[in-house]
Amino acid sequence: MNSELKALYRDTLLEHSREPKNNRVLKNADAYFELKNPLCGDLITIYLKVSHCMVSEATFEAQCCSICTASASMLTDQITKSDIEGGIDFADSLIESLLQPGISIANLENEEIQSLAGVKSFPSRIRCATLPWEAFKGAVSRLV
């Protein structure tokens, strides 16, 4: 990865961590799920409002590091106005691409989310990036 791309990714992560989108409790959520990383103490809750198998609104509340906050901000942006199955597929692809050495996150179509690729170089921080996506899947499981 060239230095310009690294700087762009760093800026994207910083923007989402400093001014996260959808960082609030969603009153009257159809589902929510809280997840904690026991290794570092990151705590996140994902809230979903769903209508006709579509995520009409997604928000989060967190006490976590900047990587987790940025990932949650990107998640809520990505899944809002998407169908639930598409959101789950995207979450699975993202988690797999971060956990598996041979799979590139560049295959994902969202350029902002590709900025999470840098965590692959720091195995102890991968869970920081995947935690919101795992919580999203947990919230979806409560809808059924």
N, CA, C and O atoms as a DFTB+ gen file, in Angstrom:
576 C
 N C O
     1  1       0.852      -1.173       0.000
     2  2       0.000       0.000       0.000
     3  2       0.897       1.235       0.000
     4  3       1.799       1.353       0.829
     5  1       0.647       2.153      -0.931
     6  2       1.503       3.334      -1.015
     7  2       1.173       4.343       0.088
     8  3       0.128       4.249       0.731
     9  1       2.059       5.291       0.296
    10  2       1.916       6.236       1.407
    11  2       0.701       7.147       1.244
    12  3       0.091       7.535       2.240
    13  1       0.339       7.494       0.014
    14  2      -0.840       8.337      -0.205
    15  2      -2.112       7.606       0.202
    16  3      -3.004       8.192       0.816
    17  1      -2.193       6.326      -0.142
    18  2      -3.356       5.532       0.217
    19  2      -3.430       5.342       1.728
    20  3      -4.513       5.415       2.308
    21  1      -2.292       5.100       2.367
    22  2      -2.264       4.981       3.827
    23  2      -2.762       6.260       4.482
    24  3      -3.529       6.203       5.443
    25  1      -2.341       7.404       3.980
    26  2      -2.767       8.695       4.536
    27  2      -4.272       8.893       4.354
    28  3      -4.951       9.378       5.258
    29  1      -4.790       8.518       3.185
    30  2      -6.220       8.625       2.924
    31  2      -7.005       7.753       3.891
    32  3      -7.990       8.200       4.478
    33  1      -6.567       6.503       4.060
    34  2      -7.239       5.594       4.977
    35  2      -7.178       6.121       6.404
    36  3      -8.171       6.065       7.129
    37  1      -6.033       6.627       6.808
    38  2      -5.875       7.171       8.155
    39  2      -6.841       8.345       8.357
    40  3      -7.490       8.446       9.398
    41  1      -6.932       9.223       7.365
    42  2      -7.835      10.371       7.451
    43  2      -9.293       9.927       7.548
    44  3     -10.069      10.506       8.309
    45  1      -9.665       8.911       6.787
    46  2     -11.033       8.395       6.824
    47  2     -11.354       7.834       8.199
    48  3     -12.417       8.116       8.752
    49  1     -10.444       7.043       8.753
    50  2     -10.663       6.494      10.095
    51  2     -10.767       7.600      11.134
    52  3     -11.639       7.556      12.002
    53  1      -9.891       8.582      11.055
    54  2      -9.925       9.688      12.013
    55  2     -11.222      10.474      11.910
    56  3     -11.801      10.854      12.928
    57  1     -11.678      10.718      10.702
    58  2     -12.927      11.456      10.508
    59  2     -14.099      10.725      11.156
    60  3     -14.907      11.334      11.857
    61  1     -14.187       9.420      10.919
    62  2     -15.289       8.637      11.487
    63  2     -15.163       8.471      13.000
    64  3     -16.177       8.333      13.683
    65  1     -13.967       8.480      13.528
    66  2     -13.824       8.327      14.980
    67  2     -14.048       9.652      15.706
    68  3     -14.566       9.664      16.822
    69  1     -13.668      10.754      15.089
    70  2     -13.845      12.068      15.729
    71  2     -15.271      12.589      15.605
    72  3     -15.791      13.221      16.524
    73  1     -15.896      12.321      14.472
    74  2     -17.267      12.768      14.229
    75  2     -18.087      11.595      13.701
    76  3     -18.478      11.572      12.534
    77  1     -18.343      10.620      14.578
    78  2     -19.049       9.423      14.121
    79  2     -20.492       9.726      13.714
    80  3     -21.175      10.548      14.324
    81  1     -20.917       9.052      12.691
    82  2     -22.295       9.178      12.217
    83  2     -23.180       8.221      13.006
    84  3     -22.772       7.108      13.337
    85  1     -24.384       8.667      13.301
    86  2     -25.410       7.814      13.923
    87  2     -25.020       7.314      15.308
    88  3     -25.404       6.210      15.697
    89  1     -24.275       8.099      16.044
    90  2     -23.822       7.717      17.387
    91  2     -24.837       8.199      18.419
    92  3     -24.678       9.257      19.026
    93  1     -25.884       7.395      18.600
    94  2     -26.934       7.721      19.559
    95  2     -27.814       6.502      19.779
    96  3     -27.836       5.572      18.974
    97  1     -28.533       6.530      20.882
    98  2     -29.510       5.482      21.156
    99  2     -30.688       5.688      20.207
   100  3     -31.118       6.819      19.981
   101  1     -31.199       4.613      19.662
   102  2     -32.363       4.671      18.782
   103  2     -33.582       4.240      19.584
   104  3     -33.775       3.057      19.864
   105  1     -34.398       5.217      19.946
   106  2     -35.612       4.906      20.710
   107  2     -36.554       4.093      19.832
   108  3     -36.634       4.302      18.622
   109  1     -37.255       3.176      20.455
   110  2     -38.194       2.293      19.759
   111  2     -37.522       1.436      18.687
   112  3     -38.118       1.143      17.651
   113  1     -36.295       1.045      18.943
   114  2     -35.593       0.155      18.009
   115  2     -36.313      -1.188      17.951
   116  3     -36.848      -1.666      18.952
   117  1     -36.317      -1.779      16.779
   118  2     -36.907      -3.109      16.626
   119  2     -35.987      -4.187      17.187
   120  3     -36.445      -5.253      17.599
   121  1     -34.707      -3.905      17.200
   122  2     -33.731      -4.851      17.753
   123  2     -32.482      -4.088      18.145
   124  3     -32.146      -3.055      17.565
   125  1     -31.808      -4.624      19.141
   126  2     -30.506      -4.076      19.522
   127  2     -29.678      -5.211      20.082
   128  3     -30.206      -6.239      20.504
   129  1     -28.372      -5.010      20.080
   130  2     -27.472      -6.042      20.592
   131  2     -26.227      -5.369      21.137
   132  3     -25.612      -4.531      20.479
   133  1     -25.867      -5.754      22.356
   134  2     -24.672      -5.217      23.001
   135  2     -23.582      -6.278      22.970
   136  3     -23.838      -7.458      23.209
   137  1     -22.378      -5.847      22.675
   138  2     -21.250      -6.772      22.604
   139  2     -20.030      -6.116      23.222
   140  3     -19.781      -4.925      23.033
   141  1     -19.275      -6.911      23.962
   142  2     -18.084      -6.397      24.629
   143  2     -16.876      -7.231      24.232
   144  3     -16.956      -8.454      24.115
   145  1     -15.766      -6.553      24.030
   146  2     -14.496      -7.226      23.800
   147  2     -13.811      -7.328      25.159
   148  3     -13.336      -6.318      25.677
   149  1     -13.748      -8.519      25.746
   150  2     -13.171      -8.646      27.086
   151  2     -11.670      -8.358      27.145
   152  3     -11.133      -8.094      28.220
   153  1     -10.995      -8.407      26.004
   154  2      -9.554      -8.161      25.999
   155  2      -9.207      -6.691      26.196
   156  3      -8.235      -6.364      26.876
   157  1     -10.002      -5.805      25.601
   158  2      -9.668      -4.374      25.684
   159  2     -10.749      -3.544      26.361
   160  3     -10.512      -2.389      26.714
   161  1     -11.931      -4.118      26.546
   162  2     -13.009      -3.392      27.206
   163  2     -13.940      -2.641      26.273
   164  3     -14.886      -2.007      26.739
   165  1     -13.697      -2.693      24.950
   166  2     -14.619      -2.040      24.016
   167  2     -16.028      -2.569      24.248
   168  3     -16.239      -3.775      24.382
   169  1     -16.986      -1.653      24.293
   170  2     -18.386      -2.004      24.503
   171  2     -19.213      -1.263      23.466
   172  3     -19.106      -0.043      23.339
   173  1     -20.032      -1.989      22.730
   174  2     -20.843      -1.363      21.682
   175  2     -22.241      -1.954      21.663
   176  3     -22.430      -3.151      21.882
   177  1     -23.214      -1.100      21.399
   178  2     -24.591      -1.528      21.195
   179  2     -25.033      -1.009      19.837
   180  3     -24.905       0.179      19.542
   181  1     -25.551      -1.908      19.017
   182  2     -26.097      -1.555      17.707
   183  2     -27.618      -1.598      17.822
   184  3     -28.185      -2.555      18.348
   185  1     -28.267      -0.550      17.322
   186  2     -29.727      -0.439      17.327
   187  2     -30.225      -0.446      15.886
   188  3     -29.639       0.196      15.013
   189  1     -31.314      -1.181      15.645
   190  2     -31.874      -1.270      14.298
   191  2     -33.362      -0.964      14.296
   192  3     -34.099      -1.409      15.175
   193  1     -33.787      -0.216      13.324
   194  2     -35.192      -0.015      13.004
   195  2     -35.375      -0.667      11.644
   196  3     -34.658      -0.351      10.695
   197  1     -36.346      -1.586      11.551
   198  2     -36.512      -2.389      10.340
   199  2     -37.946      -2.285       9.833
   200  3     -38.899      -2.291      10.613
   201  1     -38.079      -2.190       8.520
   202  2     -39.394      -2.156       7.889
   203  2     -39.327      -2.956       6.592
   204  3     -38.512      -2.668       5.716
   205  1     -40.192      -3.964       6.480
   206  2     -40.260      -4.793       5.269
   207  2     -38.892      -5.362       4.883
   208  3     -38.479      -5.262       3.728
   209  1     -38.202      -5.952       5.841
   210  2     -36.894      -6.590       5.639
   211  2     -35.799      -5.618       5.202
   212  3     -34.772      -6.035       4.667
   213  1     -36.019      -4.333       5.429
   214  2     -35.022      -3.305       5.121
   215  2     -34.639      -2.596       6.414
   216  3     -35.492      -2.341       7.264
   217  1     -33.363      -2.282       6.560
   218  2     -32.913      -1.493       7.704
   219  2     -33.246      -0.039       7.380
   220  3     -32.614       0.576       6.522
   221  1     -34.241       0.500       8.075
   222  2     -34.622       1.890       7.813
   223  2     -33.749       2.863       8.594
   224  3     -33.565       4.012       8.192
   225  1     -33.213       2.386       9.718
   226  2     -32.308       3.228      10.506
   227  2     -31.405       2.335      11.350
   228  3     -31.838       1.309      11.874
   229  1     -30.161       2.738      11.471
   230  2     -29.189       2.014      12.297
   231  2     -28.371       3.044      13.060
   232  3     -27.889       4.023      12.491
   233  1     -28.221       2.806      14.360
   234  2     -27.420       3.697      15.192
   235  2     -26.574       2.849      16.131
   236  3     -26.730       1.629      16.198
   237  1     -25.685       3.506      16.847
   238  2     -24.876       2.786      17.819
   239  2     -24.580       3.677      19.013
   240  3     -24.633       4.905      18.942
   241  1     -24.269       3.011      20.100
   242  2     -23.799       3.658      21.321
   243  2     -22.567       2.875      21.737
   244  3     -22.584       1.644      21.745
   245  1     -21.491       3.585      22.085
   246  2     -20.251       2.859      22.344
   247  2     -19.373       3.546      23.371
   248  3     -19.374       4.767      23.527
   249  1     -18.632       2.713      24.055
   250  2     -17.504       3.125      24.883
   251  2     -16.354       2.272      24.364
   252  3     -16.136       1.148      24.815
   253  1     -15.630       2.830      23.414
   254  2     -14.644       1.997      22.728
   255  2     -13.552       2.854      22.102
   256  3     -13.594       4.084      22.141
   257  1     -12.582       2.171      21.530
   258  2     -11.444       2.836      20.889
   259  2     -11.861       3.491      19.573
   260  3     -12.982       3.307      19.098
   261  1     -10.956       4.243      19.007
   262  2     -11.259       4.977      17.775
   263  2     -11.511       4.048      16.588
   264  3     -12.333       4.368      15.729
   265  1     -10.833       2.918      16.521
   266  2     -11.057       1.979      15.416
   267  2     -12.466       1.410      15.483
   268  3     -13.158       1.335      14.468
   269  1     -12.890       1.013      16.666
   270  2     -14.230       0.458      16.845
   271  2     -15.291       1.520      16.552
   272  3     -16.298       1.230      15.906
   273  1     -15.069       2.742      17.022
   274  2     -16.009       3.839      16.764
   275  2     -16.121       4.110      15.269
   276  3     -17.226       4.247      14.744
   277  1     -14.990       4.187      14.584
   278  2     -14.996       4.437      13.141
   279  2     -15.707       3.309      12.399
   280  3     -16.489       3.564      11.483
   281  1     -15.443       2.080      12.784
   282  2     -16.074       0.935      12.143
   283  2     -17.586       0.966      12.350
   284  3     -18.345       0.680      11.424
   285  1     -18.026       1.310      13.555
   286  2     -19.462       1.395      13.844
   287  2     -20.120       2.509      13.035
   288  3     -21.232       2.344      12.534
   289  1     -19.440       3.629      12.909
   290  2     -19.957       4.739      12.111
   291  2     -20.127       4.310      10.656
   292  3     -21.148       4.597      10.032
   293  1     -19.130       3.630      10.127
   294  2     -19.194       3.150       8.746
   295  2     -20.288       2.101       8.582
   296  3     -20.992       2.082       7.572
   297  1     -20.426       1.236       9.571
   298  2     -21.453       0.198       9.531
   299  2     -22.833       0.820       9.420
   300  3     -23.616       0.434       8.553
   301  1     -23.143       1.780      10.287
   302  2     -24.487       2.358      10.272
   303  2     -24.761       3.060       8.945
   304  3     -25.889       3.042       8.452
   305  1     -23.751       3.668       8.378
   306  2     -23.886       4.286       7.061
   307  2     -24.145       3.229       5.987
   308  3     -25.006       3.410       5.126
   309  1     -23.403       2.138       6.041
   310  2     -23.483       1.083       5.025
   311  2     -24.829       0.364       5.047
   312  3     -25.399       0.105       3.987
   313  1     -25.345       0.037       6.223
   314  2     -26.524      -0.826       6.279
   315  2     -27.844      -0.070       6.265
   316  3     -28.879      -0.660       5.957
   317  1     -27.835       1.228       6.591
   318  2     -29.084       1.984       6.555
   319  2     -29.586       2.036       5.119
   320  3     -28.843       2.354       4.191
   321  1     -30.847       1.721       4.963
   322  2     -31.522       1.663       3.652
   323  2     -31.106       0.446       2.830
   324  3     -31.283       0.428       1.612
   325  1     -30.556      -0.563       3.488
   326  2     -30.214      -1.794       2.763
   327  2     -31.090      -2.929       3.285
   328  3     -31.642      -2.856       4.382
   329  1     -31.203      -3.968       2.483
   330  2     -31.970      -5.116       2.951
   331  2     -31.129      -5.889       3.967
   332  3     -29.899      -5.864       3.928
   333  1     -31.812      -6.565       4.861
   334  2     -31.141      -7.255       5.967
   335  2     -30.166      -8.308       5.450
   336  3     -29.034      -8.392       5.926
   337  1     -30.599      -9.105       4.484
   338  2     -29.719     -10.157       3.959
   339  2     -28.456      -9.571       3.334
   340  3     -27.362     -10.104       3.519
   341  1     -28.608      -8.487       2.602
   342  2     -27.443      -7.823       2.013
   343  2     -26.498      -7.302       3.083
   344  3     -25.278      -7.366       2.933
   345  1     -27.073      -6.784       4.170
   346  2     -26.261      -6.302       5.287
   347  2     -25.485      -7.420       5.953
   348  3     -24.315      -7.260       6.298
   349  1     -26.149      -8.562       6.134
   350  2     -25.479      -9.720       6.739
   351  2     -24.359     -10.213       5.824
   352  3     -23.255     -10.505       6.285
   353  1     -24.650     -10.304       4.528
   354  2     -23.625     -10.748       3.574
   355  2     -22.413      -9.820       3.600
   356  3     -21.270     -10.277       3.581
   357  1     -22.674      -8.508       3.645
   358  2     -21.575      -7.546       3.679
   359  2     -20.777      -7.708       4.969
   360  3     -19.546      -7.708       4.949
   361  1     -21.486      -7.848       6.096
   362  2     -20.809      -8.025       7.388
   363  2     -19.940      -9.277       7.370
   364  3     -18.792      -9.249       7.813
   365  1     -20.492     -10.376       6.855
   366  2     -19.717     -11.621       6.772
   367  2     -18.467     -11.447       5.905
   368  3     -17.388     -11.918       6.261
   369  1     -18.621     -10.771       4.775
   370  2     -17.479     -10.547       3.878
   371  2     -16.414      -9.683       4.537
   372  3     -15.220      -9.958       4.417
   373  1     -16.847      -8.639       5.230
   374  2     -15.892      -7.760       5.901
   375  2     -15.142      -8.509       6.995
   376  3     -13.915      -8.439       7.072
   377  1     -15.874      -9.220       7.836
   378  2     -15.242      -9.963       8.931
   379  2     -14.254     -10.983       8.371
   380  3     -13.129     -11.099       8.858
   381  1     -14.682     -11.721       7.347
   382  2     -13.797     -12.723       6.743
   383  2     -12.550     -12.073       6.149
   384  3     -11.445     -12.593       6.303
   385  1     -12.723     -10.941       5.473
   386  2     -11.566     -10.299       4.835
   387  2     -10.577      -9.763       5.863
   388  3      -9.382      -9.679       5.583
   389  1     -11.058      -9.400       7.046
   390  2     -10.145      -8.929       8.088
   391  2      -9.466     -10.081       8.821
   392  3      -8.330      -9.947       9.275
   393  1     -10.156     -11.205       8.936
   394  2      -9.609     -12.338       9.690
   395  2      -8.730     -13.267       8.854
   396  3      -7.812     -13.895       9.383
   397  1      -9.002     -13.356       7.562
   398  2      -8.280     -14.298       6.709
   399  2      -7.134     -13.593       5.987
   400  3      -7.367     -12.613       5.280
   401  1      -5.907     -14.072       6.150
   402  2      -4.746     -13.423       5.538
   403  2      -4.814     -13.306       4.015
   404  3      -4.351     -12.307       3.465
   405  1      -5.367     -14.281       3.330
   406  2      -5.344     -14.272       1.872
   407  2      -6.470     -13.498       1.210
   408  3      -6.509     -13.400      -0.017
   409  1      -7.382     -12.949       1.994
   410  2      -8.534     -12.254       1.416
   411  2      -8.343     -10.750       1.575
   412  3      -8.034     -10.263       2.663
   413  1      -8.529     -10.032       0.493
   414  2      -8.322      -8.577       0.509
   415  2      -9.625      -7.843       0.781
   416  3     -10.666      -8.164       0.208
   417  1      -9.553      -6.868       1.649
   418  2     -10.707      -6.019       1.934
   419  2     -11.023      -5.127       0.736
   420  3     -12.109      -4.551       0.660
   421  1     -10.091      -5.011      -0.188
   422  2     -10.300      -4.202      -1.398
   423  2     -11.420      -4.766      -2.265
   424  3     -11.939      -4.066      -3.135
   425  1     -11.799      -6.028      -2.038
   426  2     -12.897      -6.631      -2.787
   427  2     -14.245      -6.036      -2.402
   428  3     -15.213      -6.162      -3.152
   429  1     -14.317      -5.390      -1.242
   430  2     -15.562      -4.762      -0.814
   431  2     -15.740      -3.461      -1.583
   432  3     -14.772      -2.744      -1.833
   433  1     -16.967      -3.160      -1.952
   434  2     -17.218      -2.024      -2.831
   435  2     -17.234      -0.670      -2.126
   436  3     -17.207       0.359      -2.801
   437  1     -17.278      -0.633      -0.823
   438  2     -17.332       0.630      -0.095
   439  2     -15.911       1.108       0.205
   440  3     -15.192       0.482       0.983
   441  1     -15.513       2.214      -0.413
   442  2     -14.142       2.706      -0.263
   443  2     -13.831       3.146       1.164
   444  3     -12.708       2.965       1.635
   445  1     -14.817       3.725       1.862
   446  2     -14.561       4.128       3.246
   447  2     -14.244       2.907       4.098
   448  3     -13.311       2.930       4.901
   449  1     -15.004       1.861       3.927
   450  2     -14.797       0.652       4.722
   451  2     -13.462      -0.001       4.383
   452  3     -12.870      -0.671       5.230
   453  1     -12.986       0.184       3.171
   454  2     -11.672      -0.338       2.807
   455  2     -10.570       0.280       3.665
   456  3      -9.475      -0.273       3.764
   457  1     -10.858       1.421       4.281
   458  2      -9.863       2.060       5.152
   459  2      -9.563       1.220       6.387
   460  3      -8.565       1.458       7.067
   461  1     -10.407       0.248       6.683
   462  2     -10.153      -0.650       7.814
   463  2      -9.058      -1.670       7.502
   464  3      -8.626      -2.403       8.392
   465  1      -8.614      -1.724       6.268
   466  2      -7.597      -2.702       5.855
   467  2      -6.334      -2.623       6.700
   468  3      -5.676      -3.639       6.921
   469  1      -5.992      -1.449       7.167
   470  2      -4.770      -1.266       7.951
   471  2      -4.719      -2.070       9.231
   472  3      -3.634      -2.365       9.732
   473  1      -5.882      -2.434       9.777
   474  2      -5.866      -3.192      11.033
   475  2      -5.346      -4.608      10.835
   476  3      -4.945      -5.260      11.800
   477  1      -5.348      -5.092       9.598
   478  2      -4.828      -6.442       9.355
   479  2      -3.362      -6.556       9.761
   480  3      -2.882      -7.648      10.064
   481  1      -2.656      -5.434       9.767
   482  2      -1.243      -5.434      10.176
   483  2      -1.076      -5.497      11.688
   484  3       0.035      -5.674      12.189
   485  1      -2.180      -5.354      12.410
   486  2      -2.153      -5.352      13.876
   487  2      -3.203      -6.338      14.386
   488  3      -4.324      -5.939      14.703
   489  1      -2.852      -7.618      14.467
   490  2      -3.828      -8.646      14.821
   491  2      -4.638      -8.357      16.089
   492  3      -5.809      -8.727      16.172
   493  1      -4.031      -7.710      17.059
   494  2      -4.762      -7.433      18.301
   495  2      -5.844      -6.368      18.105
   496  3      -6.696      -6.196      18.977
   497  1      -5.826      -5.655      16.980
   498  2      -6.815      -4.597      16.729
   499  2      -7.922      -5.034      15.764
   500  3      -8.881      -4.295      15.538
   501  1      -7.788      -6.223      15.204
   502  2      -8.796      -6.693      14.252
   503  2     -10.167      -6.770      14.908
   504  3     -11.168      -6.374      14.311
   505  1     -10.212      -7.274      16.118
   506  2     -11.508      -7.387      16.811
   507  2     -12.131      -6.014      17.027
   508  3     -13.356      -5.895      17.053
   509  1     -11.317      -4.977      17.182
   510  2     -11.844      -3.613      17.325
   511  2     -12.673      -3.242      16.094
   512  3     -13.713      -2.595      16.214
   513  1     -12.215      -3.647      14.927
   514  2     -12.904      -3.329      13.676
   515  2     -14.106      -4.227      13.430
   516  3     -15.091      -3.785      12.838
   517  1     -14.047      -5.480      13.873
   518  2     -15.139      -6.417      13.588
   519  2     -16.259      -6.370      14.623
   520  3     -17.376      -6.795      14.331
   521  1     -15.990      -5.868      15.810
   522  2     -16.977      -5.886      16.897
   523  2     -18.325      -5.275      16.497
   524  3     -19.355      -5.896      16.760
   525  1     -18.370      -4.093      15.876
   526  2     -19.673      -3.543      15.491
   527  2     -20.431      -4.433      14.498
   528  3     -21.654      -4.545      14.568
   529  1     -19.707      -5.051      13.592
   530  2     -20.336      -5.903      12.585
   531  2     -20.885      -7.178      13.222
   532  3     -21.934      -7.678      12.818
   533  1     -20.174      -7.695      14.213
   534  2     -20.669      -8.852      14.956
   535  2     -21.915      -8.466      15.753
   536  3     -22.863      -9.247      15.839
   537  1     -21.916      -7.266      16.333
   538  2     -23.082      -6.789      17.080
   539  2     -24.279      -6.590      16.146
   540  3     -25.416      -6.874      16.524
   541  1     -24.027      -6.105      14.936
   542  2     -25.099      -5.973      13.942
   543  2     -25.735      -7.333      13.678
   544  3     -26.960      -7.458      13.669
   545  1     -24.910      -8.348      13.463
   546  2     -25.439      -9.688      13.211
   547  2     -26.225     -10.198      14.415
   548  3     -27.234     -10.886      14.258
   549  1     -25.758      -9.858      15.624
   550  2     -26.492     -10.232      16.829
   551  2     -27.853      -9.557      16.893
   552  3     -28.842     -10.186      17.269
   553  1     -27.909      -8.285      16.529
   554  2     -29.185      -7.557      16.525
   555  2     -30.145      -8.163      15.510
   556  3     -31.334      -8.318      15.789
   557  1     -29.634      -8.503      14.339
   558  2     -30.472      -9.116      13.306
   559  2     -31.035     -10.444      13.798
   560  3     -32.188     -10.770      13.517
   561  1     -30.235     -11.208      14.528
   562  2     -30.705     -12.511      15.022
   563  2     -31.881     -12.361      15.982
   564  3     -32.651     -13.303      16.173
   565  1     -32.021     -11.200      16.579
   566  2     -33.141     -10.953      17.497
   567  2     -34.416     -10.543      16.761
   568  3     -35.480     -10.456      17.374
   569  1     -34.324     -10.297      15.489
   570  2     -35.502      -9.919      14.706
   571  2     -36.347     -11.122      14.335
   572  3     -37.547     -10.983      14.098
   573  1     -35.754     -12.277      14.280
   574  2     -36.435     -13.475      13.787
   575  2     -37.330     -14.065      14.839
   576  3     -37.983     -15.080      14.596
